[in-house]
Coordinates of C-alpha atoms in Angstrom, one line a residue:
X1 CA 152.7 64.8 89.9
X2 CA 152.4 61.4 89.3
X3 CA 152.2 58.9 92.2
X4 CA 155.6 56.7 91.2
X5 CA 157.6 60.3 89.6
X6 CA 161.2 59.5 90.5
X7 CA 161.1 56.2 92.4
X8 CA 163.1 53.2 91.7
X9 CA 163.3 49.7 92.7
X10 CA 160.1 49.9 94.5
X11 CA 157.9 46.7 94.7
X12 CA 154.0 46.9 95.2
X13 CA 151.9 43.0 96.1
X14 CA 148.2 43.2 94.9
X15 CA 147.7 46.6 94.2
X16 CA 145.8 48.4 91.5
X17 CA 146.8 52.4 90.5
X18 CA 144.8 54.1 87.7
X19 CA 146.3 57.7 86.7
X20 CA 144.3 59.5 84.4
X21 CA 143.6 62.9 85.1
X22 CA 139.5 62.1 84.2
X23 CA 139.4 59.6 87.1
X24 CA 137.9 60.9 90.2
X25 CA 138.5 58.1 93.0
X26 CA 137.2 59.5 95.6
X27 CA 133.7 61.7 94.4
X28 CA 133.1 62.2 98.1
X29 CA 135.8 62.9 100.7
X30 CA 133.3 63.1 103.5
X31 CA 132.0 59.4 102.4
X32 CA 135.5 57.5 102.1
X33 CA 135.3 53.9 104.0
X34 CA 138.7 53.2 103.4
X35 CA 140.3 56.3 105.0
X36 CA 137.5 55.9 107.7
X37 CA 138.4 52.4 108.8
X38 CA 142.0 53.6 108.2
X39 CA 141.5 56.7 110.9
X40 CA 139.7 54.7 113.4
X41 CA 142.9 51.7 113.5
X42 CA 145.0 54.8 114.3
X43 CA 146.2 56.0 117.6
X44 CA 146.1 59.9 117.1
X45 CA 147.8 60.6 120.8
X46 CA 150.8 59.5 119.7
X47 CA 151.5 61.6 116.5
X48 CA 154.2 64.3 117.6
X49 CA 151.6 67.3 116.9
X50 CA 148.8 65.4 119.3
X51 CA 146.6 67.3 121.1
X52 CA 146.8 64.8 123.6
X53 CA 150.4 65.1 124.4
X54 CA 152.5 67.7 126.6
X55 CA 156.3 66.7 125.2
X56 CA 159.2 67.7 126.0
X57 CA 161.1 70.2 123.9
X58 CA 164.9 70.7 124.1
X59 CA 165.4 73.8 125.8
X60 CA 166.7 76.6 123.8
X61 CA 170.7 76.5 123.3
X62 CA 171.0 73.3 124.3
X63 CA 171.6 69.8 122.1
X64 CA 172.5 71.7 119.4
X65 CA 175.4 69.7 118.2
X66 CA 173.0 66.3 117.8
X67 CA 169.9 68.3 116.3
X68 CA 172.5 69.9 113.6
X69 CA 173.6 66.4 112.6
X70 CA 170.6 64.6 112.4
X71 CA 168.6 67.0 111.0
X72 CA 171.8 67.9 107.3
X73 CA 170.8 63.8 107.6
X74 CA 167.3 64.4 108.1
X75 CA 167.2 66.8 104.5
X76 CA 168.8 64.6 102.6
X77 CA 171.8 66.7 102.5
X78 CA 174.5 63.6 102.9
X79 CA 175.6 62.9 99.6
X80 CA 175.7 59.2 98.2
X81 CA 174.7 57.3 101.4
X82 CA 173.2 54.4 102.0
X83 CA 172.3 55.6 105.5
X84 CA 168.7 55.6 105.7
X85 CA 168.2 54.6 109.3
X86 CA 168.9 56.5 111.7
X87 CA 168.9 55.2 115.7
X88 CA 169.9 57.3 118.5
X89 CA 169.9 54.9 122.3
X90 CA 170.5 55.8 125.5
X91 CA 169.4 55.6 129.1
X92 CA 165.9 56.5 130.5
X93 CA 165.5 60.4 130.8
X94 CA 168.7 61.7 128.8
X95 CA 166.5 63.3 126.5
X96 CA 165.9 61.4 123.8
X97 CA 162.0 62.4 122.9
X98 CA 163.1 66.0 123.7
X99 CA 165.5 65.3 120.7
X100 CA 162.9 63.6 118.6
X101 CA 160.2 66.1 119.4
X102 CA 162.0 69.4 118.8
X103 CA 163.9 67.4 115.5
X104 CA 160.8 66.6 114.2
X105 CA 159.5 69.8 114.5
X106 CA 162.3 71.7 113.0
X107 CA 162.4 69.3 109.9
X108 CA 160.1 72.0 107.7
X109 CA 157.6 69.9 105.8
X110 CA 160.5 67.1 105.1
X111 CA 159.0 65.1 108.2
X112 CA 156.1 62.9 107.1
X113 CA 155.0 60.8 110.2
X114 CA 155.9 60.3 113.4
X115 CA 154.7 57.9 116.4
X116 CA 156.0 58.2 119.8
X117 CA 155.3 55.2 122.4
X118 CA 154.0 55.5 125.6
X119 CA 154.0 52.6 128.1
X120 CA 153.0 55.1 131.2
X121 CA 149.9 56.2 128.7
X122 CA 149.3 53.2 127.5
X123 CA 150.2 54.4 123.5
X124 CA 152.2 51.1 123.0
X125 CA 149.7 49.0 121.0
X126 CA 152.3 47.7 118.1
X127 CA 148.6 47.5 116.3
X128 CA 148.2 50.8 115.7
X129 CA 151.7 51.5 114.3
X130 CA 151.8 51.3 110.8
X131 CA 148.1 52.7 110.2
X132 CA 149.0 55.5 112.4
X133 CA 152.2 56.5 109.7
X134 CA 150.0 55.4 106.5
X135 CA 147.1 57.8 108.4
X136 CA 149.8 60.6 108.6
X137 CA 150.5 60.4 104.8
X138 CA 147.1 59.7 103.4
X139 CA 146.7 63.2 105.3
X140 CA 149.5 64.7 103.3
X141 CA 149.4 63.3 99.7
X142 CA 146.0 62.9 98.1
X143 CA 147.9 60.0 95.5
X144 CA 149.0 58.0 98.4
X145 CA 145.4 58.2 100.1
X146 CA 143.5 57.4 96.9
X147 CA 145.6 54.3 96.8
X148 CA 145.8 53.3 100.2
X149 CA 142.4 53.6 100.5
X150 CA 141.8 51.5 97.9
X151 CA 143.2 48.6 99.3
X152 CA 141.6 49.0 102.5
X153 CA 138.3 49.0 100.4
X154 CA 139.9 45.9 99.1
X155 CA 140.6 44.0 102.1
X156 CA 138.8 45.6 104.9
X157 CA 140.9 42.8 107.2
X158 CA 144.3 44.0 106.6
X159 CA 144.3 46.2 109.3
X160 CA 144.3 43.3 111.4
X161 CA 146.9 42.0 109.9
X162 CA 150.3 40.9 110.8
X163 CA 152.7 44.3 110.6
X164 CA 154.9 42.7 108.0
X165 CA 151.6 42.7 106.1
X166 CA 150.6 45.8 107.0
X167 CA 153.7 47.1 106.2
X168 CA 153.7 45.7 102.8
X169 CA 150.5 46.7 101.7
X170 CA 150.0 50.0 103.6
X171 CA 153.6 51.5 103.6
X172 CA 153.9 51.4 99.4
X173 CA 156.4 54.0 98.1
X174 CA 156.4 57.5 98.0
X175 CA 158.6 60.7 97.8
X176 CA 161.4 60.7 99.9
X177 CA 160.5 61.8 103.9
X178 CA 161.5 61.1 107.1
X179 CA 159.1 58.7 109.4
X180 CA 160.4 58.9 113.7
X181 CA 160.1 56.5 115.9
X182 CA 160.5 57.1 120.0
X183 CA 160.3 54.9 122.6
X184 CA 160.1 51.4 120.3
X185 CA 160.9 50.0 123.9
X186 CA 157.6 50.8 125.1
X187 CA 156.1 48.7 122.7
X188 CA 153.9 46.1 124.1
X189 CA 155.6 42.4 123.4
X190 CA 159.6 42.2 122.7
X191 CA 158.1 39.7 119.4
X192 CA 156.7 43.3 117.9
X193 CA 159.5 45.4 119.3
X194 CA 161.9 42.9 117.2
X195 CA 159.4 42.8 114.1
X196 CA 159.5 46.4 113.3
X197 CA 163.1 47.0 113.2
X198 CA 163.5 43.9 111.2
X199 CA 160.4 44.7 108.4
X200 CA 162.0 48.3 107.8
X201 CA 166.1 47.2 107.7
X202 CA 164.8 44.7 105.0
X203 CA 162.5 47.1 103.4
X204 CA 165.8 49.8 102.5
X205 CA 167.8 46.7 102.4
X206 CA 165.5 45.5 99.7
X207 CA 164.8 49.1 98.3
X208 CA 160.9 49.0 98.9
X209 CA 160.5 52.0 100.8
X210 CA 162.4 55.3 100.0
X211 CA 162.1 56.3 103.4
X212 CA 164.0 58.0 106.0
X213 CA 163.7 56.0 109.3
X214 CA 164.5 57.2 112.7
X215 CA 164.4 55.4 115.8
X216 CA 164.9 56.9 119.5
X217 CA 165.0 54.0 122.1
X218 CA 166.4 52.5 125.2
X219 CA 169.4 50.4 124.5
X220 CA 167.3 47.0 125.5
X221 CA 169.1 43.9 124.6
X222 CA 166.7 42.3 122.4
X223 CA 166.4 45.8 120.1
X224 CA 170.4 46.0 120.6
X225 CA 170.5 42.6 118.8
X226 CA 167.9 43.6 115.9
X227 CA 170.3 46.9 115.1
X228 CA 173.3 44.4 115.1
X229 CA 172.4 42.4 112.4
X230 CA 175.1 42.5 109.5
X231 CA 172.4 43.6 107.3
X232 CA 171.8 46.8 109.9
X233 CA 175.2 47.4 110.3
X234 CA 175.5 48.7 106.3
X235 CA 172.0 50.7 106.6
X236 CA 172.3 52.5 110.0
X237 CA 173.8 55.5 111.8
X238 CA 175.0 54.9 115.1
X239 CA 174.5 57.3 117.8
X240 CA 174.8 57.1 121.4
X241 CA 173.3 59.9 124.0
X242 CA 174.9 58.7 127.4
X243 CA 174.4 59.7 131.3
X244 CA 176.7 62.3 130.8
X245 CA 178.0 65.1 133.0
X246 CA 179.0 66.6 129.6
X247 CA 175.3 68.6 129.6
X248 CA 175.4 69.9 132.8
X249 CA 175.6 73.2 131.6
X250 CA 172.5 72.5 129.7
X251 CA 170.8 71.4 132.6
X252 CA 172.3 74.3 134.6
X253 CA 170.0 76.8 132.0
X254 CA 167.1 74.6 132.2
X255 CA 167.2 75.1 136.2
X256 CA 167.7 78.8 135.8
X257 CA 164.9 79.8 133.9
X258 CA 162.4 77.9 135.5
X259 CA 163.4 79.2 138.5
X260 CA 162.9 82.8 136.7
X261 CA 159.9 81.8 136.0
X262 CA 158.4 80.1 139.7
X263 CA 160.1 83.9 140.9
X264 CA 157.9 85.9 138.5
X265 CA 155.0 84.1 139.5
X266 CA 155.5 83.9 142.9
X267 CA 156.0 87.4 143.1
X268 CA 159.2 87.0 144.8
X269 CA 161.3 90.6 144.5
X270 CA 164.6 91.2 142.7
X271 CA 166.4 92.1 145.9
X272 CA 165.9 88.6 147.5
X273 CA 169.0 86.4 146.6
X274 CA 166.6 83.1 146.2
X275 CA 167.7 80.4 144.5
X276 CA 171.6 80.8 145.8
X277 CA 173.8 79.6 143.1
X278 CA 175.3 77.1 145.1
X279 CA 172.0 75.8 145.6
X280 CA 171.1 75.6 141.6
X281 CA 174.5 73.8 141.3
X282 CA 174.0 71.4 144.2
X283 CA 170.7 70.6 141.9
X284 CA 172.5 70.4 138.9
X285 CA 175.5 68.1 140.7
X286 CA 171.8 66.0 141.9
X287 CA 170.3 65.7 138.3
X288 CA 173.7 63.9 137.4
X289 CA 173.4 64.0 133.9
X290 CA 169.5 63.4 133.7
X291 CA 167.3 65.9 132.4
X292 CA 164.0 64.2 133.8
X293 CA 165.1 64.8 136.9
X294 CA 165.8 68.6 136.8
X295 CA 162.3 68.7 134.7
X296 CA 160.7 66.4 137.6
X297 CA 162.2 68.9 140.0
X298 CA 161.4 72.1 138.6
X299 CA 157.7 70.9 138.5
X300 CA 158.2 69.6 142.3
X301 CA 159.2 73.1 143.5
X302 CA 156.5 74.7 141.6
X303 CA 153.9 72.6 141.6
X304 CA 154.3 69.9 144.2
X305 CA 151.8 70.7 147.7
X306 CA 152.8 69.6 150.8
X307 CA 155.0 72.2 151.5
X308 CA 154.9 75.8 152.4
X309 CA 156.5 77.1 149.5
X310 CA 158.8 77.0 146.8
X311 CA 162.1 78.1 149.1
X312 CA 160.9 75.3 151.2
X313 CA 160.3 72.2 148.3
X314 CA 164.0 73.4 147.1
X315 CA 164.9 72.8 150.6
X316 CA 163.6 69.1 150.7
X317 CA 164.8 68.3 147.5
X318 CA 168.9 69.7 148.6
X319 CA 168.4 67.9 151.6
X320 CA 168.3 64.6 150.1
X321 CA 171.5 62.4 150.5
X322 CA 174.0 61.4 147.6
X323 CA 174.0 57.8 149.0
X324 CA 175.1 56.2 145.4
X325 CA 176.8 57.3 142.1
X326 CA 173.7 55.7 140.5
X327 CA 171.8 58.3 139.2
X328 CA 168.4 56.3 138.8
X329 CA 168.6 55.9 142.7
X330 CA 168.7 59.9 142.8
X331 CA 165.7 59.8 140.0
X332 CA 163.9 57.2 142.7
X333 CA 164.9 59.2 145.7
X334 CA 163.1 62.4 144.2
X335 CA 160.3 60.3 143.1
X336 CA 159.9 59.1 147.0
X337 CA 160.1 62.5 148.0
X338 CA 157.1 63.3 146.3
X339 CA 155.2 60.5 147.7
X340 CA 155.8 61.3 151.1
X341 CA 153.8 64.4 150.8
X342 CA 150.8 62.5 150.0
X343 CA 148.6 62.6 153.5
X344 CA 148.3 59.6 155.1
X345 CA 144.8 59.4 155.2
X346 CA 144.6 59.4 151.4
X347 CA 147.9 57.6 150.7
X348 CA 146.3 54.2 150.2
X349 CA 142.9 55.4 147.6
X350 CA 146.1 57.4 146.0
X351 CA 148.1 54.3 145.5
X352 CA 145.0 52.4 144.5
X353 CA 144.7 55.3 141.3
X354 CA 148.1 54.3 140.6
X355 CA 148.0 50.9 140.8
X356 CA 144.8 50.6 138.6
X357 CA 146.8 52.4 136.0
X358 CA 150.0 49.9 135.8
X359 CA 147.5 47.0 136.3
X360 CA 145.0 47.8 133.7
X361 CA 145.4 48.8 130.0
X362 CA 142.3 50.4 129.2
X363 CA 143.4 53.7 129.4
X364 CA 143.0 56.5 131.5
X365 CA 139.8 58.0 130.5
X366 CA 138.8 60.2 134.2
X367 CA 135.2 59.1 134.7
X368 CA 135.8 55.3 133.6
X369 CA 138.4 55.4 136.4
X370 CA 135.8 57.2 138.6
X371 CA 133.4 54.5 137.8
X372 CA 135.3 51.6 138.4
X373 CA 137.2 52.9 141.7
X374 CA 133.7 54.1 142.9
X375 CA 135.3 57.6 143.8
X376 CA 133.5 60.6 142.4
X377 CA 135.5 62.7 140.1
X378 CA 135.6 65.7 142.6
X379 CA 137.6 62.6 145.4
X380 CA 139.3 61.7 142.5
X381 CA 141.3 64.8 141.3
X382 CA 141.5 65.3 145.8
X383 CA 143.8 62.4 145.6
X384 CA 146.2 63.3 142.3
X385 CA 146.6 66.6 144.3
X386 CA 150.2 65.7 145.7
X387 CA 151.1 64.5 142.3
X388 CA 151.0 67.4 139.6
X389 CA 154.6 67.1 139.6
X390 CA 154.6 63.6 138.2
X391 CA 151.4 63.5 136.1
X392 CA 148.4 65.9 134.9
X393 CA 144.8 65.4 134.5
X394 CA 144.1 67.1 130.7
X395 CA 141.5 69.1 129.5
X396 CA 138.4 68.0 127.9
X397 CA 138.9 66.5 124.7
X398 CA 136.0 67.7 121.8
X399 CA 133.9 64.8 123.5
X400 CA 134.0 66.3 126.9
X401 CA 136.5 63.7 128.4
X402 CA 139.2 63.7 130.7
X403 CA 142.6 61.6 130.4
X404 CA 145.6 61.0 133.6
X405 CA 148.7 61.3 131.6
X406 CA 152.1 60.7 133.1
X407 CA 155.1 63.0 132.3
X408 CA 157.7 60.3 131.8
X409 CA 157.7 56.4 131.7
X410 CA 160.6 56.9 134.8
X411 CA 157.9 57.4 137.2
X412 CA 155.3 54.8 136.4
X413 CA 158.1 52.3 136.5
X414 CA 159.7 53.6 139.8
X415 CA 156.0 53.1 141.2
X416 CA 156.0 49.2 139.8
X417 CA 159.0 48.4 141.8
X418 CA 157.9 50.6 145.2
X419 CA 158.4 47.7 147.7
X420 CA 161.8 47.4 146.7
X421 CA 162.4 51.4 147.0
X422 CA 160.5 51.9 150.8
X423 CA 158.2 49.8 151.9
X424 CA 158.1 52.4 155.3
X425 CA 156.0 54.3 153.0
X426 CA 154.0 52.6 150.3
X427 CA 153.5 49.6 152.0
X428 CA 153.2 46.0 149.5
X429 CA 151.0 46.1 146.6
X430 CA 149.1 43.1 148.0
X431 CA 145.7 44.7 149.6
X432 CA 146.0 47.3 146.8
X433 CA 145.4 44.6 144.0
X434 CA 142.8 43.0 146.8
X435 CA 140.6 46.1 146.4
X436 CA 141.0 46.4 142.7
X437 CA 140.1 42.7 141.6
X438 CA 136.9 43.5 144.2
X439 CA 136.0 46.6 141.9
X440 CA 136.7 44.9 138.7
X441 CA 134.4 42.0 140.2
X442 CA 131.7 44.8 141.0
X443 CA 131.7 46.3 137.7
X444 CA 131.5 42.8 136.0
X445 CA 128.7 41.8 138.0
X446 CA 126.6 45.1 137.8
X447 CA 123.3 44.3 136.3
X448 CA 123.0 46.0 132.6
X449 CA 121.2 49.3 132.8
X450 CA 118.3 49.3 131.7
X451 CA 117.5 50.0 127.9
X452 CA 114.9 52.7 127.4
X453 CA 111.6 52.0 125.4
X454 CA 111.5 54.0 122.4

């Protein structure tokens, strides 16, 4: 099929197509420089099928109202409308990349590209963006790799480039598909935040990209603003998911099974009456509309050490008091829970783990960690023991290495602002940052090893 079949209205700056069905572009797809520069400006992890990634999933039975509705828009089945952008906002930990990641999933070959941001993992370089989607469907349609590819041959530079020009000269048309977006918030810089909203309302504004565009985000004010543009307003759908006790039935079936689930593996009999169900509705009244906290506490219960026991971490987590309607605070409160169990005489190497991750952005790469904190690897996984309810260590990639990953971008920032939360417990940040500027100093000042003679 040829590359332009069906399109309309599309506009293409300094590109050449050939189509001749005796042209061979590409005579070697294991040599192809352009596709190869093209894969290494990508940032794989946060594709929705990534390896790398653990994501949340809506459980089944629940959402289904919102997943039928985006996903008639999602196949194209609206007749005559202009909606092509789609952006669903609420609160932290409502389920929004739940939504995305179980919409996208369920989209049956009509999804083309996806990228989900990460603050807590550090996927928020606004860099990697728009190679990461043009990676995605040079993967999928060999026309729109061949030409790609040739303007990366072109201009080996423009993946550098600004993403308006990225976007231009990457993001050339193609068959109708829809690209998602979550967690645009976590985006590092409000400038490229605003910037990528903007480029894609003007490009359906403007008819450049045929595109379905869905964005899943916090309601921040400067992104609030970029989707309240008069020019927005005729191009987007609207749709709100709210702190709402409305899904507490939802959460209610989320609670139950994992608690089937920490019974069958506990090998706990039938006979016992454990959870009560006053006790899986005092949890559910706790979770107050959140669904990362009845994830964060189903983990806690059957995960989190410290305790005796399941019965016992359900226990801890009933007892805590309902001192605000806020439900954050409760979010903060279980988070604090989970910190006390830490031991004290590992509390402060544990916070220094923790700290190095929100302080640093190089990743989170296990023996870079290792080396820099000068802890060995078998210390290091000693002190993230009190934590697999919060975070995980993953399995070796095909390169042998290890990566922390955080479970939701709640946690990471509930840690930023600990002093305000309990100082009792996790002290000021002050010596923590002491000792990591000393082992940033250490590694700087370390003498090059020492190349061997060939």
């Amino acid at each position: 099929m040829p590359f332009f079949a069906g399109s309309n209205r599309f506009k293409v700056k300094g590109s050449t197509f050939i189509e001749a069905e005796s042209v061979n572009v590409h005579n070697h797809p294991s040599f192809d420089p352009g596709f190869n520069e093209l894969c290494a400006a990508s940032l794989p992890q946060a594709m929705h099928d990534s390896s790398a990634r653990d994501p949340p999933r809506c459980f089944p039975g629940t959402r289904e109202e919102h997943l039928r509705s985006i996903t008639s828009w999602g196949k194209g089945e609206w007749e005559n409308s202009r909606t092509r952008v789609l952006w669903m906002k609420g609160p932290a930990g409502v389920g929004k990349s739940a939504i995305a990641q179980t919409w996208v999933e369920g989209l049956e070959g009509k999804h083309s590209a996806s990228f989900f941001f990460s603050r807590a993992n550090h996927w928020n370089d606004p860099s990697k963006f728009i190679p990461t989607i043009a990676y995605q469907l040079a993967t999928k349609y060999p026309s729109y790799r061949e030409a790609v590819c040739a303007t990366i041959v072109r201009d080996p530079f423009v993946l550098q480039k600004s993403i308006n020009t990225q976007f231009q000269e990457l993001l050339v048309d193609h068959s109708k598909a829809v690209v998602v977006i979550d967690g645009l918030d976590e985006c590092d810089g409000l400038e490229a935040q605003d910037t990528i909203v903007q480029v894609i309302i003007t490009s359906v504004a403007e008819g450049t990209s045929p595109f379905l565009w869905a964005f899943f985000t916090r309601p921040e004010p400067n992104i609030v603003a970029s989707f309240s543009s008069s020019e927005a307003k005729d191009l987007c759908w609207y749709l709100t998911l709210p702190v709402s006790r409305d899904v507490d039935k939802d959460i209610e079936a989320f609670l139950r099974d994992g608690f089937r689930t920490i019974r069958a593996k506990n090998s706990i009999p039938a006979d016992v009456s454990w959870p009560l169900d006053a006790d899986i509705l005092r949890l559910v009244e706790q979770s107050a509309g959140l669904f990362v906290y009845g994830a964060s506490a189903m983990r806690f219960i059957a995960l989190g050490p410290g305790l005796p026991g399941p019965p016992e971490r359900l226990k801890s987590l009933l007892d805590l008091g309902n001192n605000t309607s806020q439900p954050l605070s409760k979010l903060d409160q279980l988070y604090l829970l989970i910190m006390q169990q830490i031991p004290k005489d590992i509390l402060q190497n544990t916070l220094l783990i923790l700290t190095s991750n929100t302080a640093l952005g190089f990743g989170r790469e296990v023996s870079r960690m290792c080396n820099l904190l000068n802890f060995s690897e078998a210390t290091f996984y000693t002190l993230l023991h009190n934590l697999h309810s919060v975070l995980e260590v993953r399995s070796p990639d095909r390169l042998g290495n290890r990566y922390l990953r955080f479970y939701h971008a709640s946690f990471t920032e509930f840690f930023e602002r600990t002093r305000e939360v309990d100082t009792r417990v996790l002290h000021t940040h002050t010596d923590l940052f002491s000792r990591l500027y000393s082992a940033c100093l250490d590694v700087a000042c370390a003498p090059p090893p020492l190349c061997s003679q060939i």
